[in-house]
Amino acid sequence: MTQIKDMKDIVALCKRRGFIFAASDIYGGINGFWDFGPLGTELKNNLRDRWWKDMVLCPPIGPDGTPVEIVGVDSAIIQNPKCWEASGHVGGFNDPMVDCKESKKRYRADHLIVYLPKSYDPEMDGALLFPCFDKDETPEDVEKRLKKLNLRSDISQYEVISFVDIKTWAYTNPNDDYGISHPKNYCEQYKIDELVRIPDSHKILRDRIIGPDTKTVGTLGEPRMFNMMFHSYAGAAAGEENKVYLRPETCAGIFLNFKNVVDSSRVKVPFGIAQIGKAFRNEVTPRNFIFRSREFEQMELEWFCEEKDVPMWFDFWVEQRKRFWESVGVPLNKLHFLDVPKEELAHYSSRTIDFEYQFPFSGEGYDELEGIAHRGNFDLTQHQEFSKTKLEYMDPQDPKNRYLPHVIEPSSGLTRGVLALLSEAYTVDDSRPSGVYMNFTPEMAPKKAAILPLTAKDDHVPLAQKLYLELREEFVVDLDIKQNIGKRYARQDEIGTPYCFTIDNDTINDQTVTVRERNTMAQERIHMDKVKEFLHEKMRAGASALKKAA
Ligand code: ATP
């Protein structure tokens, strides 16, 4: 039976045990920003290091049987602002937002949905009210609020339409009663011509929509386009000429260094450049814990190849990325692979597959964890044009053959990856004192083992200390001396430590320790000298090292 995991419980455990805290917690937090605590930092580093290892240090074997070639870079967060003009971010990195004048809240206009009674007749029901909700609201919460608003609470009686469709429909009929005007770029974004098909029953007056956090009608304003790049000023003068942007994605720093890397290293097409680092987006509505934040980390590979080889490499990277997520503890049956429909592709992409994970807040659906895009040679073409620097690659076999390679980009969120690991690991188990354990793979677990002297007296402690000092040279381990052993096991279960080594009187006699496995809680004895080897073996065994709890 699939267990229902509640995001609230995961967030609470993260705070209680030191995985993730609200940024500026003591000041009441700051929306969209998070701090990683001691365990969260280890978990994030484990995922990051594994990605780097798989991409740069030990890249996969290519279709021709030889290892592929990938190098890493670590570029500046702030680049010449022209870079963002070339990439299209200054002109087009926009989300539609809408403000509520009563609640003072700001919403992503395209995330709002309006509940329209199925029986609605525009001629007869002139006084009806139309409640508006966030699309992620659960059916239970929707019903609760409908009741509070004294509206029919059975949601099967409603049809759901997107707020943006209503608004844009209105634009297509500027001369009728419902006409409202929109900025031109907004209409272009929503392909205004296509919206005339919205049926007559949707002729809803904006003034009869109740915003998501109010009881009053007509408080939502016009959707406006909003550029999501954070900006600042480099240097003392805060004028337009000194305006700079915090990067909204890490890949730009790779494209900007394409020529430097080709000129300074021995890479030959096909090859890849990888980067891990912070990205910043002024998201209109940060939400779902660290899923959508304003500061986050990405792990991006730009794979440069010849155009004719794109299909082969695209399939290759999709397979590699599936294996990666599976090996770090995200099973394939929890992922959904969305071949993004043509009309929803980013302007530069002719094919994208999104890896979507069923996060606890996704309900029956899935939300994006990683995207694999064929970006063509859009980026290199743009940067070549805007920088007026030749970026063509010269074929070493045929110097007359100069071209801008095509790019396949597996782009994943490190922060979202951590959330997927946390969500996947969270396991309710009423039979144990902690009531829950974190089922991380040994490789991803923040602490690989805990060393627990049975009692804080006798000779247990010096032996435990000796083992601890030996192990910590190679593994992140915990030495926990105080409290009764049950409480200490419970704490390790909650932070997902896969193995506990207990030192007791027998250890003094025969140098053996008890190993307790987290999932099964089964115990066996091994010699102290074998502990290091035992852990190495478990780390190597990866995702399959731990037995499933009965
Ligand atoms: P979304 O549709 O969820 O906004 P996106 O399609 O804009 O994501 P990309 O631009 O493709 O995302 O970025 C690549 C990856 O970066 C995403 O798959 C995701 O894992 C991560 N990412 C993007 N935006 C955020 C964010 N605001 N917070 C955390 N991670 C993010």
Coordinates of C-alpha atoms and ligand atoms in Angstrom, one line a residue:
M1 CA 0.0 0.0 0.0
T2 CA 1.4 3.4 -0.9
Q3 CA 1.6 5.5 2.2
I4 CA 0.3 9.0 2.1
K5 CA 3.1 11.4 3.0
D6 CA 2.2 14.8 4.3
M7 CA 4.4 17.7 3.4
K8 CA 3.8 19.3 6.7
D9 CA 5.4 16.3 8.5
I10 CA 8.4 16.4 6.3
V11 CA 8.9 20.1 6.8
A12 CA 8.6 19.6 10.6
L13 CA 11.1 16.8 10.6
C14 CA 13.5 18.9 8.5
K15 CA 13.4 21.7 11.1
R16 CA 13.4 19.4 14.1
R17 CA 16.4 17.4 13.0
G18 CA 18.4 20.1 11.3
F19 CA 17.9 19.4 7.6
I20 CA 16.4 22.7 6.4
F21 CA 15.4 25.9 8.2
A22 CA 13.5 29.0 7.0
A23 CA 16.1 31.6 6.0
S24 CA 16.3 34.4 8.6
D25 CA 14.1 32.2 10.9
I26 CA 14.6 34.4 14.0
Y27 CA 13.2 37.4 12.0
G28 CA 10.2 35.5 10.9
G29 CA 11.8 34.2 7.7
I30 CA 11.8 35.6 4.2
N31 CA 9.5 34.2 1.5
G32 CA 11.3 31.9 -1.0
F33 CA 14.6 31.5 0.8
W34 CA 15.8 28.6 2.8
D35 CA 18.9 27.6 4.8
F36 CA 20.4 24.1 4.9
G37 CA 21.2 22.9 8.4
P38 CA 24.0 20.4 9.4
L39 CA 22.2 17.3 8.0
G40 CA 20.6 19.1 5.0
T41 CA 24.0 20.4 4.0
E42 CA 25.5 16.8 4.0
L43 CA 22.6 15.4 2.1
K44 CA 22.8 18.2 -0.5
N45 CA 26.6 17.7 -0.8
N46 CA 26.1 14.0 -1.3
L47 CA 23.7 14.5 -4.2
R48 CA 25.9 17.2 -5.7
D49 CA 29.1 15.2 -5.4
R50 CA 27.4 12.1 -6.9
W51 CA 26.2 14.2 -9.9
W52 CA 29.7 15.7 -10.4
K53 CA 31.3 12.3 -10.1
D54 CA 28.9 10.8 -12.7
M55 CA 29.3 13.7 -15.1
V56 CA 32.9 15.0 -14.7
L57 CA 35.1 12.6 -12.7
C58 CA 33.8 9.3 -14.0
P59 CA 31.5 10.1 -16.9
P60 CA 29.5 7.3 -18.5
I61 CA 30.6 5.0 -21.3
G62 CA 29.2 6.4 -24.6
P63 CA 27.4 4.4 -27.3
D64 CA 30.7 3.6 -29.1
G65 CA 32.1 1.9 -25.9
T66 CA 34.5 4.6 -24.9
P67 CA 33.9 7.0 -21.9
V68 CA 32.4 10.3 -22.9
E69 CA 34.4 13.5 -22.2
I70 CA 33.0 16.1 -19.8
V71 CA 34.8 19.0 -18.1
G72 CA 33.6 21.3 -15.3
V73 CA 33.4 25.1 -14.9
D74 CA 32.4 27.3 -12.0
S75 CA 31.4 30.7 -13.5
A76 CA 30.4 34.0 -11.9
I77 CA 26.9 34.5 -10.8
I78 CA 27.0 38.0 -12.3
Q79 CA 28.0 38.3 -15.9
N80 CA 28.0 41.1 -18.5
P81 CA 24.3 42.1 -18.7
K82 CA 24.4 41.7 -22.5
C83 CA 24.6 38.0 -21.9
W84 CA 21.0 38.1 -20.7
E85 CA 19.9 40.1 -23.7
A86 CA 21.4 37.5 -25.9
S87 CA 19.8 34.6 -24.0
G88 CA 16.4 36.3 -24.2
H89 CA 16.0 36.7 -20.4
V90 CA 15.9 40.5 -20.4
G91 CA 13.0 40.5 -22.9
G92 CA 11.2 37.3 -22.2
F93 CA 11.8 35.7 -18.8
N94 CA 8.4 36.8 -17.7
D95 CA 5.6 35.3 -15.6
P96 CA 2.1 36.8 -15.5
M97 CA 1.2 38.0 -12.0
V98 CA -1.9 39.4 -10.5
D99 CA -2.3 41.4 -7.3
C100 CA -5.2 41.2 -4.8
K101 CA -5.9 44.6 -3.5
E102 CA -7.6 43.3 -0.3
S103 CA -5.3 40.5 0.8
K104 CA -2.2 42.3 -0.6
K105 CA -1.0 39.0 -1.9
R106 CA 0.5 38.4 -5.4
Y107 CA -0.3 35.3 -7.4
R108 CA 0.9 33.7 -10.6
A109 CA -2.0 34.5 -12.9
D110 CA -1.5 31.2 -14.7
H111 CA -1.7 29.2 -11.5
L112 CA -5.2 30.5 -10.6
I113 CA -8.4 28.6 -11.4
V114 CA -12.0 29.7 -11.2
Y115 CA -14.8 27.4 -10.2
L116 CA -17.8 27.9 -12.4
P117 CA -21.1 26.1 -11.6
K118 CA -21.9 23.6 -14.3
S119 CA -25.5 24.9 -14.3
Y120 CA -24.3 28.5 -14.9
D121 CA -26.4 30.3 -17.5
P122 CA -24.9 33.7 -18.3
E123 CA -28.4 35.1 -19.2
M124 CA -30.1 34.0 -16.0
D125 CA -27.4 34.0 -13.3
G126 CA -26.2 37.5 -13.4
A127 CA -25.6 37.6 -9.7
L128 CA -23.5 34.5 -9.3
L129 CA -20.1 34.6 -7.7
F130 CA -17.1 32.7 -8.9
P131 CA -14.6 31.6 -6.4
C132 CA -11.0 31.5 -7.4
F133 CA -8.4 29.0 -6.1
D134 CA -4.7 28.2 -6.4
K135 CA -4.4 25.2 -8.8
D136 CA -2.5 23.2 -6.1
E137 CA -5.3 23.5 -3.5
T138 CA -6.5 20.1 -2.4
P139 CA -10.2 19.1 -3.1
E140 CA -10.8 19.0 0.6
D141 CA -9.5 22.6 1.1
V142 CA -11.5 23.8 -1.9
E143 CA -14.7 22.2 -0.4
K144 CA -14.0 23.7 3.0
R145 CA -13.7 27.2 1.6
L146 CA -16.7 26.8 -0.7
K147 CA -18.7 26.0 2.5
K148 CA -17.3 29.0 4.3
L149 CA -18.3 31.2 1.3
N150 CA -21.8 29.7 1.6
L151 CA -21.5 28.3 -1.9
R152 CA -22.4 24.8 -3.1
S153 CA -19.5 22.6 -1.7
D154 CA -19.8 19.6 -4.0
I155 CA -16.9 20.2 -6.4
S156 CA -18.3 17.8 -9.0
Q157 CA -21.0 20.5 -9.6
Y158 CA -18.3 22.8 -10.9
E159 CA -16.3 23.2 -14.1
V160 CA -12.8 24.6 -13.6
I161 CA -11.3 27.2 -15.9
S162 CA -8.1 29.0 -15.8
F163 CA -8.1 32.6 -14.6
V164 CA -5.8 33.6 -17.5
D165 CA -8.2 32.1 -20.1
I166 CA -11.0 34.2 -18.7
K167 CA -8.9 37.3 -18.9
T168 CA -7.6 36.7 -22.3
W169 CA -11.0 35.7 -23.6
A170 CA -12.2 39.1 -22.5
Y171 CA -9.4 40.7 -24.5
T172 CA -10.5 39.0 -27.6
N173 CA -13.9 40.7 -27.3
P174 CA -12.8 44.2 -26.3
N175 CA -16.0 45.8 -27.3
D176 CA -18.4 43.7 -25.3
D177 CA -19.4 44.1 -21.6
Y178 CA -16.6 42.1 -20.4
G179 CA -13.8 43.8 -22.3
I180 CA -10.6 44.6 -20.5
S181 CA -7.3 45.5 -22.1
H182 CA -4.0 43.9 -21.7
P183 CA -0.4 44.8 -22.5
K184 CA 0.7 43.6 -26.0
N185 CA 3.3 41.2 -24.8
Y186 CA 0.8 39.5 -22.5
C187 CA -1.5 38.8 -25.4
E188 CA 1.4 37.5 -27.5
Q189 CA 2.4 35.2 -24.7
Y190 CA -1.0 33.7 -24.5
K191 CA -1.5 33.4 -28.2
I192 CA -4.6 35.5 -28.1
D193 CA -6.0 34.4 -31.4
E194 CA -6.5 30.9 -30.2
L195 CA -8.6 31.9 -27.3
V196 CA -11.8 32.8 -29.1
R197 CA -12.8 29.1 -28.8
I198 CA -13.6 29.6 -25.1
P199 CA -17.3 29.0 -24.8
D200 CA -20.0 31.6 -24.1
S201 CA -20.6 30.2 -20.7
H202 CA -17.3 31.6 -19.6
K203 CA -18.4 35.2 -20.1
I204 CA -17.6 36.0 -16.5
L205 CA -17.3 39.5 -15.2
R206 CA -14.0 40.0 -13.5
D207 CA -15.8 41.8 -10.8
R208 CA -17.6 38.7 -9.8
I209 CA -14.5 36.6 -9.1
I210 CA -13.6 36.1 -5.4
G211 CA -9.8 36.0 -5.0
P212 CA -8.1 33.0 -3.3
D213 CA -7.6 34.7 0.1
T214 CA -10.7 37.0 0.4
K215 CA -14.4 36.7 0.8
T216 CA -15.0 39.8 -1.4
V217 CA -15.5 40.0 -5.1
G218 CA -13.5 42.0 -7.6
T219 CA -10.3 42.4 -5.6
L220 CA -8.0 40.8 -8.2
G221 CA -6.4 43.3 -10.5
E222 CA -5.1 42.9 -14.1
P223 CA -2.5 40.3 -14.9
R224 CA 0.8 41.9 -15.6
M225 CA 4.0 40.5 -16.9
F226 CA 6.8 40.5 -14.5
N227 CA 10.5 39.8 -15.2
M228 CA 11.9 37.2 -12.9
M229 CA 15.5 38.2 -12.8
F230 CA 16.9 39.7 -9.7
H231 CA 19.0 42.8 -10.4
S232 CA 21.5 44.9 -8.6
Y233 CA 24.1 47.5 -9.5
A234 CA 27.8 46.8 -9.9
G235 CA 30.0 49.7 -8.7
A236 CA 29.2 52.8 -6.7
A237 CA 26.7 54.4 -9.1
A238 CA 23.2 52.9 -9.1
G239 CA 22.3 54.0 -12.6
E240 CA 20.9 51.9 -15.5
E241 CA 24.4 51.7 -17.1
N242 CA 25.6 49.8 -14.0
K243 CA 22.6 47.4 -13.8
V244 CA 23.5 43.7 -13.5
Y245 CA 21.5 40.6 -13.0
L246 CA 21.9 37.5 -10.8
R247 CA 21.9 34.5 -13.1
P248 CA 18.5 32.8 -13.4
E249 CA 20.2 29.6 -14.6
T250 CA 23.7 28.2 -14.5
C251 CA 24.0 27.2 -18.2
A252 CA 24.7 30.7 -19.5
G253 CA 28.2 30.6 -17.8
I254 CA 28.9 27.4 -19.8
F255 CA 28.0 28.9 -23.2
L256 CA 30.0 32.1 -22.4
N257 CA 33.1 29.9 -21.7
F258 CA 32.6 27.5 -24.6
K259 CA 35.5 29.1 -26.6
N260 CA 37.7 29.4 -23.6
V261 CA 37.3 25.7 -22.8
V262 CA 37.8 24.6 -26.4
D263 CA 40.9 26.8 -26.7
S264 CA 42.4 25.8 -23.4
S265 CA 41.7 22.1 -23.1
R266 CA 41.9 19.2 -25.4
V267 CA 38.1 18.6 -25.7
K268 CA 36.7 17.6 -29.1
V269 CA 33.1 17.4 -30.2
P270 CA 31.2 15.5 -28.9
F271 CA 32.0 16.7 -25.4
G272 CA 30.2 18.2 -22.4
I273 CA 30.7 21.1 -20.0
A274 CA 29.1 20.8 -16.6
Q275 CA 28.4 23.3 -13.8
I276 CA 26.7 23.2 -10.4
G277 CA 25.7 26.4 -8.7
K278 CA 23.2 28.9 -7.4
A279 CA 20.5 30.4 -9.6
F280 CA 18.1 33.1 -8.7
R281 CA 14.5 33.7 -9.8
N282 CA 12.2 36.2 -8.4
E283 CA 9.3 33.7 -8.4
V284 CA 6.0 35.4 -8.0
T285 CA 4.7 32.8 -5.6
P286 CA 7.5 30.6 -4.1
R287 CA 5.8 27.5 -2.7
N288 CA 5.9 23.9 -1.6
F289 CA 8.9 24.2 0.7
I290 CA 12.1 24.2 -1.3
F291 CA 10.4 23.1 -4.5
R292 CA 9.9 26.6 -5.8
S293 CA 12.3 29.0 -4.2
R294 CA 13.9 32.3 -5.2
E295 CA 17.4 31.1 -4.6
F296 CA 18.2 27.5 -5.5
E297 CA 20.9 25.3 -7.0
Q298 CA 21.1 23.7 -10.4
M299 CA 23.2 20.9 -11.9
E300 CA 23.5 21.5 -15.6
L301 CA 25.3 19.7 -18.4
E302 CA 25.6 21.2 -21.9
W303 CA 26.5 18.4 -24.3
F304 CA 27.9 19.7 -27.5
C305 CA 27.5 17.4 -30.6
E306 CA 27.0 17.5 -34.3
E307 CA 23.4 18.1 -35.4
K308 CA 23.2 14.7 -37.2
D309 CA 24.0 12.9 -33.9
V310 CA 21.3 14.7 -31.8
P311 CA 18.7 11.9 -31.7
M312 CA 21.4 9.3 -30.5
W313 CA 22.7 11.6 -27.8
F314 CA 19.3 12.7 -26.7
D315 CA 18.3 9.1 -26.0
F316 CA 21.6 8.4 -24.4
W317 CA 21.2 11.2 -21.9
V318 CA 17.6 10.3 -21.1
E319 CA 18.8 6.8 -20.2
Q320 CA 21.8 8.0 -18.1
R321 CA 19.6 10.4 -16.1
K322 CA 17.1 7.7 -15.4
R323 CA 19.8 5.5 -14.0
F324 CA 21.2 8.4 -11.9
W325 CA 17.9 9.1 -10.2
E326 CA 17.2 5.4 -9.6
S327 CA 20.7 4.9 -8.1
V328 CA 20.3 7.7 -5.6
G329 CA 17.0 6.4 -4.3
V330 CA 14.3 7.8 -6.6
P331 CA 12.6 4.7 -8.2
L332 CA 11.5 5.0 -11.8
N333 CA 8.0 4.1 -10.9
K334 CA 7.8 7.4 -9.0
L335 CA 8.9 9.4 -12.0
H336 CA 6.9 10.4 -15.0
F337 CA 8.6 11.3 -18.3
L338 CA 6.8 14.0 -20.1
D339 CA 7.6 14.5 -23.8
V340 CA 6.8 18.2 -23.7
P341 CA 4.1 18.9 -26.4
K342 CA 5.4 21.0 -29.3
E343 CA 3.3 24.1 -28.5
E344 CA 4.7 24.2 -24.9
L345 CA 8.3 23.9 -25.8
A346 CA 10.7 26.8 -25.0
H347 CA 11.4 28.9 -28.1
Y348 CA 14.9 27.5 -28.5
S349 CA 13.9 23.8 -28.1
S350 CA 12.7 21.3 -30.6
R351 CA 12.4 18.5 -28.1
T352 CA 12.3 18.4 -24.3
I353 CA 11.6 15.5 -21.9
D354 CA 10.7 16.6 -18.4
F355 CA 11.4 14.1 -15.5
E356 CA 8.6 14.7 -13.1
Y357 CA 8.4 13.3 -9.6
Q358 CA 5.4 12.6 -7.5
F359 CA 6.1 15.0 -4.7
P360 CA 3.8 14.8 -1.6
F361 CA 2.0 17.9 -2.8
S362 CA 1.6 16.7 -6.4
G363 CA -1.5 14.7 -5.5
E364 CA -2.2 12.2 -8.3
G365 CA 0.1 14.3 -10.6
Y366 CA 3.8 15.0 -10.9
D367 CA 6.0 18.0 -10.8
E368 CA 9.3 18.8 -12.6
L369 CA 12.6 17.6 -11.2
E370 CA 14.8 17.8 -14.3
G371 CA 14.4 18.8 -18.0
I372 CA 16.4 17.3 -20.9
A373 CA 16.3 19.7 -23.8
H374 CA 17.6 19.8 -27.3
R375 CA 18.6 23.5 -27.4
G376 CA 19.8 23.4 -31.0
N377 CA 22.7 25.9 -31.4
F378 CA 20.5 28.7 -30.2
D379 CA 22.7 29.9 -27.4
L380 CA 26.0 29.8 -29.2
T381 CA 24.4 31.6 -32.2
Q382 CA 23.0 34.3 -29.9
H383 CA 26.2 34.9 -28.0
Q384 CA 28.2 34.9 -31.2
E385 CA 25.9 37.6 -32.6
F386 CA 25.6 39.7 -29.4
S387 CA 29.3 39.5 -28.4
K388 CA 30.6 39.7 -32.0
T389 CA 33.1 36.9 -31.1
K390 CA 33.4 33.9 -33.4
L391 CA 32.4 30.8 -31.4
E392 CA 32.5 28.3 -34.2
Y393 CA 34.1 25.0 -33.6
M394 CA 36.7 23.8 -36.0
D395 CA 36.6 20.1 -37.0
P396 CA 40.2 18.9 -36.2
Q397 CA 39.9 16.4 -39.1
D398 CA 38.8 19.0 -41.6
P399 CA 39.7 22.6 -40.7
K400 CA 37.3 23.9 -43.5
N401 CA 34.4 22.4 -41.5
R402 CA 33.6 25.1 -38.9
Y403 CA 30.2 25.1 -37.2
L404 CA 28.3 25.9 -34.0
P405 CA 27.6 22.5 -32.3
H406 CA 24.1 21.5 -31.2
V407 CA 23.4 21.2 -27.6
I408 CA 21.6 18.6 -25.4
E409 CA 21.0 19.9 -21.9
P410 CA 20.2 17.7 -18.9
S411 CA 19.3 20.4 -16.4
S412 CA 18.3 19.4 -12.9
G413 CA 17.5 21.2 -9.7
L414 CA 19.9 20.2 -6.9
T415 CA 17.5 21.8 -4.4
R416 CA 14.5 19.9 -6.0
G417 CA 16.6 16.8 -6.0
V418 CA 17.1 17.1 -2.2
L419 CA 13.3 17.5 -1.8
A420 CA 12.7 14.4 -3.9
L421 CA 15.2 12.4 -1.7
L422 CA 13.6 13.7 1.5
S423 CA 10.1 12.9 0.2
E424 CA 11.1 9.5 -1.0
A425 CA 13.0 8.6 2.2
Y426 CA 10.2 9.7 4.7
T427 CA 8.7 6.4 5.9
V428 CA 6.1 6.1 8.5
D429 CA 6.5 3.1 10.8
D430 CA 4.3 3.0 13.9
S431 CA 6.1 0.0 15.2
R432 CA 9.3 1.9 16.2
P433 CA 9.7 4.5 18.9
S434 CA 10.5 7.3 16.4
G435 CA 7.3 6.5 14.4
V436 CA 9.2 7.4 11.3
Y437 CA 12.5 6.7 9.6
M438 CA 14.3 8.2 6.7
N439 CA 15.1 5.6 4.1
F440 CA 18.1 7.2 2.4
T441 CA 20.5 5.0 0.5
P442 CA 23.7 4.6 2.4
E443 CA 25.5 6.8 -0.1
M444 CA 23.0 9.7 0.2
A445 CA 22.5 9.4 4.0
P446 CA 23.9 12.5 5.8
K447 CA 25.5 10.2 8.4
K448 CA 26.7 6.8 7.3
A449 CA 26.8 5.3 10.8
A450 CA 26.5 6.0 14.5
I451 CA 28.8 4.6 17.1
L452 CA 26.9 4.0 20.3
P453 CA 28.5 2.8 23.6
L454 CA 25.8 0.9 25.4
T455 CA 26.5 2.8 28.6
A456 CA 28.3 6.0 29.3
K457 CA 30.4 4.3 31.9
D458 CA 32.7 1.3 32.0
D459 CA 35.1 0.7 29.1
H460 CA 32.5 1.2 26.5
V461 CA 33.3 4.8 25.8
P462 CA 37.0 4.6 25.1
L463 CA 36.4 1.7 22.7
A464 CA 33.6 3.7 21.0
Q465 CA 35.9 6.7 20.7
K466 CA 38.6 4.6 19.2
L467 CA 36.2 3.2 16.5
Y468 CA 34.8 6.7 15.9
L469 CA 38.3 8.2 15.3
E470 CA 39.1 5.5 12.8
L471 CA 35.8 5.7 10.9
R472 CA 35.6 9.5 10.7
E473 CA 38.7 9.6 8.5
E474 CA 36.6 8.0 5.7
F475 CA 33.0 8.4 6.6
V476 CA 30.7 11.0 8.1
V477 CA 29.8 9.3 11.4
D478 CA 28.2 10.2 14.7
L479 CA 29.5 9.3 18.2
D480 CA 26.5 9.5 20.5
I481 CA 27.1 8.6 24.1
K482 CA 24.2 9.9 26.2
Q483 CA 20.6 8.7 26.7
N484 CA 19.3 5.2 26.7
I485 CA 20.0 3.1 23.6
G486 CA 16.4 3.1 22.4
K487 CA 16.3 6.8 22.3
R488 CA 19.6 7.0 20.4
Y489 CA 18.4 4.4 17.8
A490 CA 15.2 6.5 17.4
R491 CA 17.2 9.6 16.7
Q492 CA 19.4 7.9 14.1
D493 CA 16.3 6.4 12.5
E494 CA 14.8 9.9 12.1
I495 CA 17.9 11.3 10.5
G496 CA 18.3 8.2 8.3
T497 CA 21.6 6.8 9.5
P498 CA 21.7 3.3 7.9
Y499 CA 23.9 1.5 10.4
C500 CA 24.4 1.8 14.2
F501 CA 27.4 0.1 15.8
T502 CA 26.9 -0.7 19.5
I503 CA 29.8 -1.3 21.9
D504 CA 28.9 -3.4 24.9
N505 CA 30.6 -5.8 27.4
D506 CA 31.1 -8.5 24.7
T507 CA 33.2 -5.9 22.8
I508 CA 35.6 -5.8 25.7
N509 CA 35.9 -9.6 25.7
D510 CA 36.0 -10.4 22.0
Q511 CA 36.2 -7.1 20.1
T512 CA 32.9 -7.6 18.3
V513 CA 30.2 -4.9 17.9
T514 CA 26.5 -5.1 17.2
V515 CA 25.5 -3.7 13.8
R516 CA 21.9 -2.6 13.7
E517 CA 20.4 -2.1 10.2
R518 CA 18.0 0.8 10.1
N519 CA 15.3 -0.6 7.8
T520 CA 14.8 -4.0 9.3
M521 CA 16.2 -3.2 12.8
A522 CA 17.9 -6.6 12.5
Q523 CA 21.1 -7.0 14.5
E524 CA 24.3 -9.0 13.9
R525 CA 27.7 -9.0 15.4
I526 CA 30.9 -8.3 13.5
H527 CA 34.5 -7.8 14.5
M528 CA 35.6 -4.2 15.2
D529 CA 38.4 -4.6 12.6
K530 CA 35.8 -5.4 9.9
V531 CA 33.6 -2.3 10.4
K532 CA 35.4 -0.1 7.9
E533 CA 35.2 -2.8 5.2
F534 CA 31.6 -3.4 6.1
L535 CA 30.7 0.2 5.5
H536 CA 32.8 0.5 2.3
E537 CA 30.9 -2.6 1.0
K538 CA 27.5 -1.0 1.8
M539 CA 28.4 2.3 0.1
R540 CA 29.5 0.4 -3.0
A541 CA 26.3 -1.6 -3.1
G542 CA 24.5 1.7 -3.4
A543 CA 20.7 1.8 -3.5
S544 CA 20.3 -2.0 -3.0
A545 CA 22.5 -2.1 0.2
L546 CA 19.6 -1.9 2.6
K547 CA 17.0 -4.5 3.1
K548 CA 13.4 -3.5 3.0
A549 CA 11.6 -3.5 6.3
A550 CA 9.2 -6.4 6.6
Ligands
ATP1 P1 9.2 25.3 -13.5 O1 8.4 25.0 -14.7 O2 8.9 24.4 -12.3 O3 9.3 26.7 -13.1 P2 11.4 25.5 -15.3 O4 10.9 24.7 -16.4 O5 11.3 27.0 -15.4 O6 10.7 25.0 -13.9 P3 14.1 25.2 -15.9 O7 14.3 26.6 -16.3 O8 14.0 24.1 -16.9 O9 12.9 25.1 -14.9 O10 15.2 24.9 -14.8 C1 15.8 23.6 -14.7 C2 15.6 23.0 -13.3 O11 15.9 23.9 -12.3 C3 14.2 22.6 -13.0 O12 13.9 21.3 -13.5 C4 14.1 22.6 -11.5 O13 14.6 21.4 -11.0 C5 15.1 23.7 -11.2 N1 14.3 24.9 -10.8 C6 13.8 25.8 -11.7 N2 13.2 26.8 -11.0 C7 13.3 26.5 -9.7 C8 12.9 27.2 -8.5 N3 12.2 28.3 -8.5 N4 13.2 26.6 -7.3 C9 13.9 25.4 -7.2 N5 14.3 24.8 -8.3 C10 14.0 25.3 -9.6

